[in-house]
Tab-separated table of C-alpha atoms and ligand atoms in Angstrom:
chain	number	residue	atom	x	y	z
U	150	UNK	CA	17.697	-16.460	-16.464
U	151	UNK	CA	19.245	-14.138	-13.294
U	152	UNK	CA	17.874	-14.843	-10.304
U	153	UNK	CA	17.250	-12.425	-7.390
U	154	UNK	CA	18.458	-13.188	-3.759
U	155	UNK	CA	15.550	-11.953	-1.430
U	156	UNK	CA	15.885	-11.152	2.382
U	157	UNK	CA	12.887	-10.232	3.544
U	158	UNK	CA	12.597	-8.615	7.137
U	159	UNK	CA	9.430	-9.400	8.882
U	160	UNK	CA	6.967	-12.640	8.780
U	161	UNK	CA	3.389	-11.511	9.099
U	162	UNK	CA	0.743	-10.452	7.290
U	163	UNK	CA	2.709	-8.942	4.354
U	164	UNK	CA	5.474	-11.213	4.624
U	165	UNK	CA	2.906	-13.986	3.320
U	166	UNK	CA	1.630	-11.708	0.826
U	167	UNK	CA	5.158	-10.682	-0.233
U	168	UNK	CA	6.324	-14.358	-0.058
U	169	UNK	CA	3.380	-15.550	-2.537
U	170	UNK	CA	4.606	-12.861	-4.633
U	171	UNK	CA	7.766	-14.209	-4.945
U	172	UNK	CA	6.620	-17.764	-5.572
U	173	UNK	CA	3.919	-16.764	-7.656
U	174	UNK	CA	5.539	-13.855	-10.086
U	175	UNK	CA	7.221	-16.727	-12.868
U	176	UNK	CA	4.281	-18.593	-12.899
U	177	UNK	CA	2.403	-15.202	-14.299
U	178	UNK	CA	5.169	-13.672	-15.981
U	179	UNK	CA	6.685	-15.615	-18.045
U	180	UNK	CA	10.012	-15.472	-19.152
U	181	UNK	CA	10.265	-13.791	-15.978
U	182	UNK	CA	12.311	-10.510	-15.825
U	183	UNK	CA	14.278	-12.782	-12.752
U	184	UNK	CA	13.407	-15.148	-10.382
U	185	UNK	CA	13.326	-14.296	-7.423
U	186	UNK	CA	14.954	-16.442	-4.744
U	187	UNK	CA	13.023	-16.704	-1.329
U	188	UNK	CA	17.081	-16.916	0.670
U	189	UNK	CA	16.284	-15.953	3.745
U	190	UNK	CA	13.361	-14.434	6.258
U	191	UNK	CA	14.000	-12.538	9.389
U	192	UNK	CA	11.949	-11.942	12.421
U	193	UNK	CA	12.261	-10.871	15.814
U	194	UNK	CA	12.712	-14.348	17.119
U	195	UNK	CA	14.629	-17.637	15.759
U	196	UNK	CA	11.135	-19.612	16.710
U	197	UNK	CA	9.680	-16.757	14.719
U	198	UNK	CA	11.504	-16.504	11.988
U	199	UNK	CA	12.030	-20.076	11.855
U	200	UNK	CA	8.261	-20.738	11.621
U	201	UNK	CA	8.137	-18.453	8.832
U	202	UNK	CA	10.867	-19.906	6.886
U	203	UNK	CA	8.817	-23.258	7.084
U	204	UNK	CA	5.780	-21.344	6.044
U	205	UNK	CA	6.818	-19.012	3.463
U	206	UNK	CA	9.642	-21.309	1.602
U	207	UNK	CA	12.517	-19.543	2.286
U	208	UNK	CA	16.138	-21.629	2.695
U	209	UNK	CA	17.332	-19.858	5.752
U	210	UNK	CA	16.016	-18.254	8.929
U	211	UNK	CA	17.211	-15.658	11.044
U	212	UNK	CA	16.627	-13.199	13.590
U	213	UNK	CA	19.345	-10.151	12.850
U	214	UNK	CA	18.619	-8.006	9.582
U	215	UNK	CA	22.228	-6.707	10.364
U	216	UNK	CA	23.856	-9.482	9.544
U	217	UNK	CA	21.938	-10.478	6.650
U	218	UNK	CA	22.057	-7.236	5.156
U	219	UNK	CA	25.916	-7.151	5.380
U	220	UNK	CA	25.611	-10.687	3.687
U	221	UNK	CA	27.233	-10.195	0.024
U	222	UNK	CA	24.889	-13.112	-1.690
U	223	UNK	CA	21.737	-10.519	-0.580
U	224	UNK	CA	20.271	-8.800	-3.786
U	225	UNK	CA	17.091	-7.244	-2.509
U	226	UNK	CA	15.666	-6.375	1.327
U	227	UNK	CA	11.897	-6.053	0.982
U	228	UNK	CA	11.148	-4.497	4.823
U	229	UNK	CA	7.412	-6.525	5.465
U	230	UNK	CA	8.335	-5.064	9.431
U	231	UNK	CA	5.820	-2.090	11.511
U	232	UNK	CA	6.829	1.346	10.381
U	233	UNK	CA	9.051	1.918	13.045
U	234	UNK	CA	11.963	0.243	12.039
U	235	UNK	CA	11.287	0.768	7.994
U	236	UNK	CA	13.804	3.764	8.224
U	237	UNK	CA	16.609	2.101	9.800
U	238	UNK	CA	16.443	-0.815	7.862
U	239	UNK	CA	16.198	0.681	4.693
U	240	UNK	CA	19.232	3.095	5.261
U	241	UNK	CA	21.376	0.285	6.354
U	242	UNK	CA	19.900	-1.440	3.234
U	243	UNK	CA	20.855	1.631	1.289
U	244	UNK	CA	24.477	1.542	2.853
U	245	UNK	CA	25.496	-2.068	1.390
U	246	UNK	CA	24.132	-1.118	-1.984
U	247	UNK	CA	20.945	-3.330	-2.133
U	248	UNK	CA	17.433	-3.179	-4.079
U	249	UNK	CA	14.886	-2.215	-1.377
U	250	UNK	CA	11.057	-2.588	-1.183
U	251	UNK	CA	9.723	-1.077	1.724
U	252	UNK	CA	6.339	-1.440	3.120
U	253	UNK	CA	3.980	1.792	3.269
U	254	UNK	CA	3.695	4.010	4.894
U	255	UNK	CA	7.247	4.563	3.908
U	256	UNK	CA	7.823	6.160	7.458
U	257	UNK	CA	6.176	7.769	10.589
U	258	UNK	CA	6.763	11.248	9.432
U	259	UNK	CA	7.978	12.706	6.296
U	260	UNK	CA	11.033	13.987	7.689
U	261	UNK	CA	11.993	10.073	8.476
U	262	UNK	CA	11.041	9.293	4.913
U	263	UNK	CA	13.230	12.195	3.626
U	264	UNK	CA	16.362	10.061	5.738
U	265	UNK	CA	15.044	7.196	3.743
U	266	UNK	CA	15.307	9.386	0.883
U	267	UNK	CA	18.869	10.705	0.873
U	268	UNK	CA	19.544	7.391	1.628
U	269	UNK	CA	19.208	6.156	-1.774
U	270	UNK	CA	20.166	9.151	-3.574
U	271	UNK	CA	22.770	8.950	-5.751
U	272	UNK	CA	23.437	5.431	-5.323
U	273	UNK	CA	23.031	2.001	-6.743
U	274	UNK	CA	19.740	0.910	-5.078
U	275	UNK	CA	16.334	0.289	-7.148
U	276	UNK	CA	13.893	1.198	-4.451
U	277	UNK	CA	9.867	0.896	-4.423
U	278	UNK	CA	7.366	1.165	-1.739
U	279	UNK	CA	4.508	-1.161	-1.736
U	280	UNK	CA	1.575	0.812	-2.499
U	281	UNK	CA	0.226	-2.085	-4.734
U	282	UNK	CA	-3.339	-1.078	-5.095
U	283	UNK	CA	-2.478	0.672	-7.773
U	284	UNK	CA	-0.984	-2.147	-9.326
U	285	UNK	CA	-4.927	-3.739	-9.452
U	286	UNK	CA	-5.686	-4.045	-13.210
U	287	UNK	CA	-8.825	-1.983	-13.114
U	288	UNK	CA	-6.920	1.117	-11.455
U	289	UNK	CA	-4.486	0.647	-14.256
U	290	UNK	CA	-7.186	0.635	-16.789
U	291	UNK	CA	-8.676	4.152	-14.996
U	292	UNK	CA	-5.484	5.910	-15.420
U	293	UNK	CA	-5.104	4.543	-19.142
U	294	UNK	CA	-8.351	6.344	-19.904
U	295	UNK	CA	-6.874	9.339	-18.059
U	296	UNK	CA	-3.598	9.614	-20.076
U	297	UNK	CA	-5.708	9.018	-23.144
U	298	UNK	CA	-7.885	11.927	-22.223
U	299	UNK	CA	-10.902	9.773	-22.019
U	300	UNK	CA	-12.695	11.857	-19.357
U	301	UNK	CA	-11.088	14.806	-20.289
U	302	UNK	CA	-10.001	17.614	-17.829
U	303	UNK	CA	-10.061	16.231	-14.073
U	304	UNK	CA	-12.387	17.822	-12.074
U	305	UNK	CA	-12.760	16.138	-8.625
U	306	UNK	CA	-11.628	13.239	-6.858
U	307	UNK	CA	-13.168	11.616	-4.071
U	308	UNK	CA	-11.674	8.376	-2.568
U	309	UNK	CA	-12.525	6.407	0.679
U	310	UNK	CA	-10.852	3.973	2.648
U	311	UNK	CA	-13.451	2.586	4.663
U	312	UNK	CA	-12.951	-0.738	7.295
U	313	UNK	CA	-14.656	-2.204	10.225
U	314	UNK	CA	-11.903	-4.630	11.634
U	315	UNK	CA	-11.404	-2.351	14.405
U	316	UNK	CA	-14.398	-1.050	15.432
U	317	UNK	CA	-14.941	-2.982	18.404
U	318	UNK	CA	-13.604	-1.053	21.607
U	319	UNK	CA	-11.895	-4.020	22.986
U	320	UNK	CA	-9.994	-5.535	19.593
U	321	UNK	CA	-6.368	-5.805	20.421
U	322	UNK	CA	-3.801	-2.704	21.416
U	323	UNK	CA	-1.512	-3.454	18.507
U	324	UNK	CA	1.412	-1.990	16.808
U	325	UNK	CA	-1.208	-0.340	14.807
U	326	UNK	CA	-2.473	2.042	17.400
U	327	UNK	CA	0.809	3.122	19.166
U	328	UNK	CA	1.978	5.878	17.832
U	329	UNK	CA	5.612	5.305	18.524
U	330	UNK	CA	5.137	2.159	16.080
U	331	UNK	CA	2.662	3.426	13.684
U	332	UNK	CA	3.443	7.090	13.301
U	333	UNK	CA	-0.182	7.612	12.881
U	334	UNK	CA	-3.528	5.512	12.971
U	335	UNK	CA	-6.234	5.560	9.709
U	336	UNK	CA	-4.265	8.707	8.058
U	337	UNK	CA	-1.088	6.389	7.375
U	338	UNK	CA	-1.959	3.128	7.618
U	339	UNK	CA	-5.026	3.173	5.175
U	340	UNK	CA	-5.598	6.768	4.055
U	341	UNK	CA	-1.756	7.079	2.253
U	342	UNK	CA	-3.538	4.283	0.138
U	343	UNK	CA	-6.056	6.629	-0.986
U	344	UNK	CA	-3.194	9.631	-1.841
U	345	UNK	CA	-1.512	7.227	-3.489
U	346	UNK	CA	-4.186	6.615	-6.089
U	347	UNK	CA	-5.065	10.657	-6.217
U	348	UNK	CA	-1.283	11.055	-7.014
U	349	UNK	CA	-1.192	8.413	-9.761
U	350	UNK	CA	-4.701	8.894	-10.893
U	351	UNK	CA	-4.803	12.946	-11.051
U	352	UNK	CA	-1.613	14.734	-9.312
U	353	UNK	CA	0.233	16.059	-7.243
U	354	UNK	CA	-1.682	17.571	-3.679
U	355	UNK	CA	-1.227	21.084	-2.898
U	356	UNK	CA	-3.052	21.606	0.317
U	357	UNK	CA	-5.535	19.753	2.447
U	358	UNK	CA	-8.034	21.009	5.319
U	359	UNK	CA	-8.584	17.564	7.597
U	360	UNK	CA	-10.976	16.278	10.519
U	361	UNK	CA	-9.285	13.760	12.521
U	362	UNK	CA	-10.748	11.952	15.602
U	363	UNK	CA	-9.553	9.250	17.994
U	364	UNK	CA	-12.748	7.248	19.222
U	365	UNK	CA	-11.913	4.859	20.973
U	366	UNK	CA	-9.202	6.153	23.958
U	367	UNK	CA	-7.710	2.559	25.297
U	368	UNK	CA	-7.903	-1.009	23.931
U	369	UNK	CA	-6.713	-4.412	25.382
U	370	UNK	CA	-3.152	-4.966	25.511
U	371	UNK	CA	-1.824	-7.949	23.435
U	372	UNK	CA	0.506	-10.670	23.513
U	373	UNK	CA	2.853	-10.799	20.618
U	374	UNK	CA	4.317	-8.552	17.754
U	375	UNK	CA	2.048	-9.488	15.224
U	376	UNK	CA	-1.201	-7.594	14.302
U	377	UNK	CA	-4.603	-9.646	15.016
U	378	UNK	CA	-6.402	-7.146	13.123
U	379	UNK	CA	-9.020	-7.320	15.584
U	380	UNK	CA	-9.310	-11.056	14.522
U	381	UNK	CA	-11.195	-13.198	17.367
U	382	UNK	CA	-11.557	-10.028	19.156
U	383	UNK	CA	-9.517	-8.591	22.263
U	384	UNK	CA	-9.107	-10.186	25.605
U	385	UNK	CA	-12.008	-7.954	27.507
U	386	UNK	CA	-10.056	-8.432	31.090
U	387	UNK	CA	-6.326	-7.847	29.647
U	388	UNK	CA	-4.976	-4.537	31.130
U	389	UNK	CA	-6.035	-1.607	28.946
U	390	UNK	CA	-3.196	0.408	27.532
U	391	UNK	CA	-3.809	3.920	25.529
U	392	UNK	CA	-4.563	4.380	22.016
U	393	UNK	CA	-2.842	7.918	20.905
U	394	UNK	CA	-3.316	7.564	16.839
U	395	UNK	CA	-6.416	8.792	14.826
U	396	UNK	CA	-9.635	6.497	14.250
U	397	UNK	CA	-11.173	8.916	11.829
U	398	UNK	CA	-9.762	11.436	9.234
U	399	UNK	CA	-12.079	12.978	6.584
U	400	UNK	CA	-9.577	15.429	4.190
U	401	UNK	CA	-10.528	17.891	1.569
U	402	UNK	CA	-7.713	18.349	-1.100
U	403	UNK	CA	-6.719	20.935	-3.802
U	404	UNK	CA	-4.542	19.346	-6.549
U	405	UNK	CA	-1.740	21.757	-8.065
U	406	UNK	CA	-3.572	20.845	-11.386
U	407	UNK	CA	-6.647	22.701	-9.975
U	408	UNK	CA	-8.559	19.476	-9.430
U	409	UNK	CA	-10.163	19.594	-6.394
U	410	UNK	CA	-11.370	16.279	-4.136
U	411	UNK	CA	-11.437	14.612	-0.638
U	412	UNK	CA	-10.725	11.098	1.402
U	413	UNK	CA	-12.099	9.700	4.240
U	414	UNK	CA	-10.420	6.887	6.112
U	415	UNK	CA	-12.124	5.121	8.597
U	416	UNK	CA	-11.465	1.244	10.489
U	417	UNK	CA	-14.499	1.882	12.759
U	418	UNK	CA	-16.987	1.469	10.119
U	419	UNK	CA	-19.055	-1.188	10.676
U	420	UNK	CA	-20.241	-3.131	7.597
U	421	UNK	CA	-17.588	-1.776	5.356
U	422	UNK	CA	-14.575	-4.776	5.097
U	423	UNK	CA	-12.132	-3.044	2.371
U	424	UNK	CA	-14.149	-0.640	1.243
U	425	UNK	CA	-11.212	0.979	-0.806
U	426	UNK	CA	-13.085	3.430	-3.706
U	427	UNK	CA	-12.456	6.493	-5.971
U	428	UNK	CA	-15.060	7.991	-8.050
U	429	UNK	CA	-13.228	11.231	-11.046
U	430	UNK	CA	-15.338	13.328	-12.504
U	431	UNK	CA	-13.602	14.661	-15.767
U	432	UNK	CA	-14.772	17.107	-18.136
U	433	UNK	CA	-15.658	14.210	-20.843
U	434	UNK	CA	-16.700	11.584	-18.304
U	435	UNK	CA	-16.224	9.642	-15.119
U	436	UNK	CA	-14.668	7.032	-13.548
U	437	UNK	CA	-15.519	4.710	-10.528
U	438	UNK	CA	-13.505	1.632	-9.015
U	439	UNK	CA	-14.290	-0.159	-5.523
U	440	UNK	CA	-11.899	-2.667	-4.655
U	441	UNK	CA	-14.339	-4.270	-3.419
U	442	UNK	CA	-15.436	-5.175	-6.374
U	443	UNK	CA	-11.687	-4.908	-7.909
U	444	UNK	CA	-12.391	-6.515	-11.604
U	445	UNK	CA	-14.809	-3.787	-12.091
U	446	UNK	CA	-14.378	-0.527	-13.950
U	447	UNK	CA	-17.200	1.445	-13.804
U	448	UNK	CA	-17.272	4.239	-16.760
U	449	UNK	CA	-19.341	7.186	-18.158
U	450	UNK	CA	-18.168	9.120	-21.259
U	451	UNK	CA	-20.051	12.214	-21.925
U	452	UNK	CA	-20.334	11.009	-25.743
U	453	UNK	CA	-22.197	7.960	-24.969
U	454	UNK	CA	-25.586	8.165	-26.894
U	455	UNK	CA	-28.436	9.883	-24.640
U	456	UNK	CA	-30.628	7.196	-24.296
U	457	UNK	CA	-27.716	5.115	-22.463
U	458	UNK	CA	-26.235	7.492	-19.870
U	459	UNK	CA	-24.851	6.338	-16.933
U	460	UNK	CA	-22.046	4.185	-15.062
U	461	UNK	CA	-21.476	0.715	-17.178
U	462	UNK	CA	-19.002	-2.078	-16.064
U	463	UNK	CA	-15.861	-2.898	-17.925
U	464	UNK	CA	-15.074	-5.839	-16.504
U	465	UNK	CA	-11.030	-6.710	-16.378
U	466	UNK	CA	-9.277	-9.183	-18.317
U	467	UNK	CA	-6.617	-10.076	-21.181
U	468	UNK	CA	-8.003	-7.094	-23.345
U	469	UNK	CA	-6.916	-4.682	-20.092
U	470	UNK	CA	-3.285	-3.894	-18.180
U	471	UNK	CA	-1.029	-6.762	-16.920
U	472	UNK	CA	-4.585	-9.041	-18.133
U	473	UNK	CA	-2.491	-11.549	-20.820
U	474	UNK	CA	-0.183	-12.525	-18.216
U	475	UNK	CA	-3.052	-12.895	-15.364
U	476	UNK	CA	-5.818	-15.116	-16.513
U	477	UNK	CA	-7.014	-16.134	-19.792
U	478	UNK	CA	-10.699	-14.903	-19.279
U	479	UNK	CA	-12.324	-11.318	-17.932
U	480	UNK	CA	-13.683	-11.274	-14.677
U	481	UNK	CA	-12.322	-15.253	-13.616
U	482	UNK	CA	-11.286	-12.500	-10.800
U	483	UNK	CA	-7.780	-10.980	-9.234
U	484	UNK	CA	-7.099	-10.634	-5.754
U	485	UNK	CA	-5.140	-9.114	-3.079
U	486	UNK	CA	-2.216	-11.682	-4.177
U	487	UNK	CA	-2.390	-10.589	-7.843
U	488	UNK	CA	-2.156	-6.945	-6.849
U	489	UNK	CA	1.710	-8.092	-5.044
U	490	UNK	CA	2.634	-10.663	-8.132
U	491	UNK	CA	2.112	-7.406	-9.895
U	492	UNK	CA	4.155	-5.337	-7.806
U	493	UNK	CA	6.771	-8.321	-7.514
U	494	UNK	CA	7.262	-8.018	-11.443
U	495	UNK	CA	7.596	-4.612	-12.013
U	496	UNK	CA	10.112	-4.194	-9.402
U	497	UNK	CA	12.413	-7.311	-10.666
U	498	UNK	CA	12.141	-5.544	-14.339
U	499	UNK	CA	13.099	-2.284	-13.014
U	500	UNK	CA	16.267	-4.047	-11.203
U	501	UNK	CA	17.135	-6.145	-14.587
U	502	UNK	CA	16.532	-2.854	-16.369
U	503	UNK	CA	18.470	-0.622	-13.856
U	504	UNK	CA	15.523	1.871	-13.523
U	505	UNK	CA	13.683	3.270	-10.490
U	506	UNK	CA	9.984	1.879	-10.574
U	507	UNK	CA	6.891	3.920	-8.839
U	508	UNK	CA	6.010	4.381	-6.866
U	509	UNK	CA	9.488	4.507	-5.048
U	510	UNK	CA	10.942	5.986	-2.083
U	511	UNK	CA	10.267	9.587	-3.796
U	512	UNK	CA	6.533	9.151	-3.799
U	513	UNK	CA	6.563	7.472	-0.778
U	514	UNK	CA	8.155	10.962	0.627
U	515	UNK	CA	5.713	12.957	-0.642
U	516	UNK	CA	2.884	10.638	0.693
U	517	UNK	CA	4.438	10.973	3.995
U	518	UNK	CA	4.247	14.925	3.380
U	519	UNK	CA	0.723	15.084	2.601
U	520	UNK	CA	-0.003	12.656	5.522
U	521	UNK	CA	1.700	14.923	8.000
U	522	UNK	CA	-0.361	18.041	6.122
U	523	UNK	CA	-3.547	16.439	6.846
U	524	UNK	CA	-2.303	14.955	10.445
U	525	UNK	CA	-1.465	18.745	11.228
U	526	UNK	CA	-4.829	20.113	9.453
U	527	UNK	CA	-6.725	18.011	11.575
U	528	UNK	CA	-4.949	19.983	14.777
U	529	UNK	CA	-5.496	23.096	13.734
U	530	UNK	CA	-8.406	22.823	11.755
U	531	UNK	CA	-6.657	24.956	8.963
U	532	UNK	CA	-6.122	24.168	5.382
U	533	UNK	CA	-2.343	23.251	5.081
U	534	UNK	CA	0.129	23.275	2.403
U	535	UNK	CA	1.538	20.412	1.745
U	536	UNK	CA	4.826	21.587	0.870
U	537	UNK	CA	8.582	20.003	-0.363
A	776	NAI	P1	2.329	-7.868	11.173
A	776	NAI	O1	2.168	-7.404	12.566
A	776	NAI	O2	1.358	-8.869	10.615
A	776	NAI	O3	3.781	-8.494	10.925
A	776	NAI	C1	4.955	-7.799	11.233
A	776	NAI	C2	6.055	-8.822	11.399
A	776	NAI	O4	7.306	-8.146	11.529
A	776	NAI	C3	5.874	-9.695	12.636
A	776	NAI	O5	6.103	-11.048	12.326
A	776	NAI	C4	6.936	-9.145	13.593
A	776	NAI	O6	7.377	-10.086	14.542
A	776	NAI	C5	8.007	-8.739	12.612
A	776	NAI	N1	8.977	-7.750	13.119
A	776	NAI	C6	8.727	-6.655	13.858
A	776	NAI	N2	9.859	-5.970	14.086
A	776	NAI	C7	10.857	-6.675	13.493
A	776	NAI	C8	12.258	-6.503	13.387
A	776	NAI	N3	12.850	-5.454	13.950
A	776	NAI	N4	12.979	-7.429	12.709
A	776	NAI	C9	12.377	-8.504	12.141
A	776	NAI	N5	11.035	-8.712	12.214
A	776	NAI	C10	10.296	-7.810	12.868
A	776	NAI	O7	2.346	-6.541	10.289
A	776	NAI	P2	1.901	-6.382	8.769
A	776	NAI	O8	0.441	-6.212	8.703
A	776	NAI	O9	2.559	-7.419	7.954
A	776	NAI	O10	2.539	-4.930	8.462
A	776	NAI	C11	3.908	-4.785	8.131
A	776	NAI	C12	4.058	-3.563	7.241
A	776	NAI	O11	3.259	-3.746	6.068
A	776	NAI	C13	3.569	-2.265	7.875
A	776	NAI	O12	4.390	-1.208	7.478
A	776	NAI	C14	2.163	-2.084	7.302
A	776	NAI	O13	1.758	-0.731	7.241
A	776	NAI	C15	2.335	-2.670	5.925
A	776	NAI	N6	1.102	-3.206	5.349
A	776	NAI	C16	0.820	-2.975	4.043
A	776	NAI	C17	-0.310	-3.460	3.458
A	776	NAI	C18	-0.572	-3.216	2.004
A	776	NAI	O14	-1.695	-3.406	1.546
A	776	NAI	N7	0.427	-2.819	1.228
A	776	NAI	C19	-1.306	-4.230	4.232
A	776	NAI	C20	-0.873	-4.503	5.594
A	776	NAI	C21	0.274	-3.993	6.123
């Protein structure tokens, strides 16, 4: 069976979930397209990157991607690093002729993801970009019914992103809320989620008309690169340093296919943990997911008999997308891992088959389009094309 040499730049929170992936992917998909090899892990440190070698399984540490990307036993670079460096990575990446998957947001801007873009063009790299909520069976089961014309003609979309982890005014200054780093705040790091699934689920966005706010102005500083994601809370007396990235963004959208919808993305909503939803309204019925509750599929066909209208539960399982390699019964229950074995998969069969999977560093352009479109609505107040 071929085997996959993985570098993966970047040991935190995705770099576990990336690393299960890897582990994880033969034991669900079996014969496996490849297995993947966890080679070597990179971070900013040799401590660092050491401790996540130890951690995450991999055979080698290091702490210079430049060197291991030049490295001709390197198959794949899967970028698990802040957005700031996803560009510059990848295009070196690109250079030496190596698969890629890159973290979302793809980039800060879309003009950085367009670099990222022409990077790749043309050449030998299978790229992705790791929008795997869409890879959660029940969102795979939605847009099934969609391509089957289930619910008919779309109508409207409305998707939230809604999170409380950092709602407290004195959780952590991290990467997260520095725009240098991040780009932007909610709009890319959790509302890009949310265009993601309106792009797969009903289209391409044509124009947007956004309200974005910044509520909390300054946060505690932090030690270290990795996010705490507000986790224990912020060190009240640390030095307070600015916060110049969105809090808030509520967006209305116009599909080119005449759809119409809106997102709101929020991490200062107390109560709300992953509250990561969509609710289509077709013609012939509707369709509701909550990741929350991610082995539900709630549905409403407009032929159901009159005496039972109204949202039932499919529950996933082997009947449903990716459910005969997953578990053996509906609703024993996915998780956030499942959604990156997923993801892991399809991008090793897309390498063995020599294809480009999606979403891929094209969508992930346009994503970073639409999220500078609503980042520039939300200035002006206008509705904004989203452009090419
Ligand atoms: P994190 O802060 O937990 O970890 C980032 C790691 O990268 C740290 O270990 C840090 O030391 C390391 N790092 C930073 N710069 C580096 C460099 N130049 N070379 C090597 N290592 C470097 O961050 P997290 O949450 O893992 O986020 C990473 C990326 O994943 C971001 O782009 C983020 O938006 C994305 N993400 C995606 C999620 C999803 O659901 N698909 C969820 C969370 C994050």
């Amino acid at each position: 069976m071929r085997t996959l040499n993985v570098a993966m730049i970047g040991g935190g929170f995705m770099g576990k979930a990336h690393a299960l992936a890897y582990a994880a992917m033969p034991m669900f998909f079996w014969p496996a397209p490849a297995i993947p090899v966890r080679k070597v892990v990179v971070d900013v440190t040799a401590e660092a990157a050491e401790t996540a070698r130890q951690r995450f399984g991999f055979e080698e540490a290091s702490s210079d991607w430049r060197s291991v990307i030049a490295r001709p036993d390197i198959d794949l670079i899967d970028i698990c690093t802040p957005n700031d460096s996803h560009a510059e990575i990848a295009i070196a990446a690109a250079k030496a002729g190596k698969h890629i998957i890159c973290e979302k947001p793809l980039a800060r801007t879309g003009a950085e993801a367009k670099t990222m873009l022409d990077a790749v063009a043309g050449g030998k790299s299978v790229h992705m970009v790791a929008f795997n909520y869409r890879r959660t069976p029940a969102v795979v089961l939605a847009r099934k019914y969609i391509d089957e014309g289930r619910i008919g003609t779309i109508l409207n979309f409305r998707g939230t992103y809604l999170q409380d982890w950092s709602a407290d005014p004195d959780s952590p200054l991290s990467w997260r809320f520095q725009k240098a780093v991040a780009g932007s705040g909610t709009v890319g790091d959790i509302g890009t989620h949310v265009v993601d699934f309106a792009r797969y689920l009903v289209g391409e966005i044509a124009s947007v008309n956004a309200v974005t706010r910044n509520w909390i102005a300054s946060r505690p500083k932090q030690s270290g690169n990795v996010d705490k994601l507000g986790v224990g809370g912020g060190d009240k007396n640390a030095e307070r340093g600015a916060v110049d990235v969105d809090d808030e963004m509520i967006t209305l959208l116009k599909f080119e296919g005449g759809a119409v919808g809106s997102i709101e993305a929020t991490r200062n909503a107390y109560g709300r943990n992953n509250f990561l939803t969509f609710e289509i309204h077709g013609t012939k019925g509707s369709l509701s997911f909550n990741y929350e509750r991610r082995d539900e599929l709630q549905v409403m066909f407009a032929d159901d008999p009159g005496d039972a209208r109204g949202f039932r539960t499919v529950y996933t399982g082997p009947a449903h997308p990716y459910g005969s390699d997953l578990w053996p019964i509906p609703a024993l229950g996915v998780g956030y891992g499942e959604t990156k074995i997923i993801e892991c998969h399809d991008l090793c069969q897309a390498i063995v088959n020599g294809t480009q999977p999606s979403p891929n560093f094209e969508d992930g352009y346009r994503i970073s389009l639409i999220a500078d479109a609503i980042l520039k609505s939300g200035e002006t107040g206008e509705w904004t094309d989203v452009g090419r």
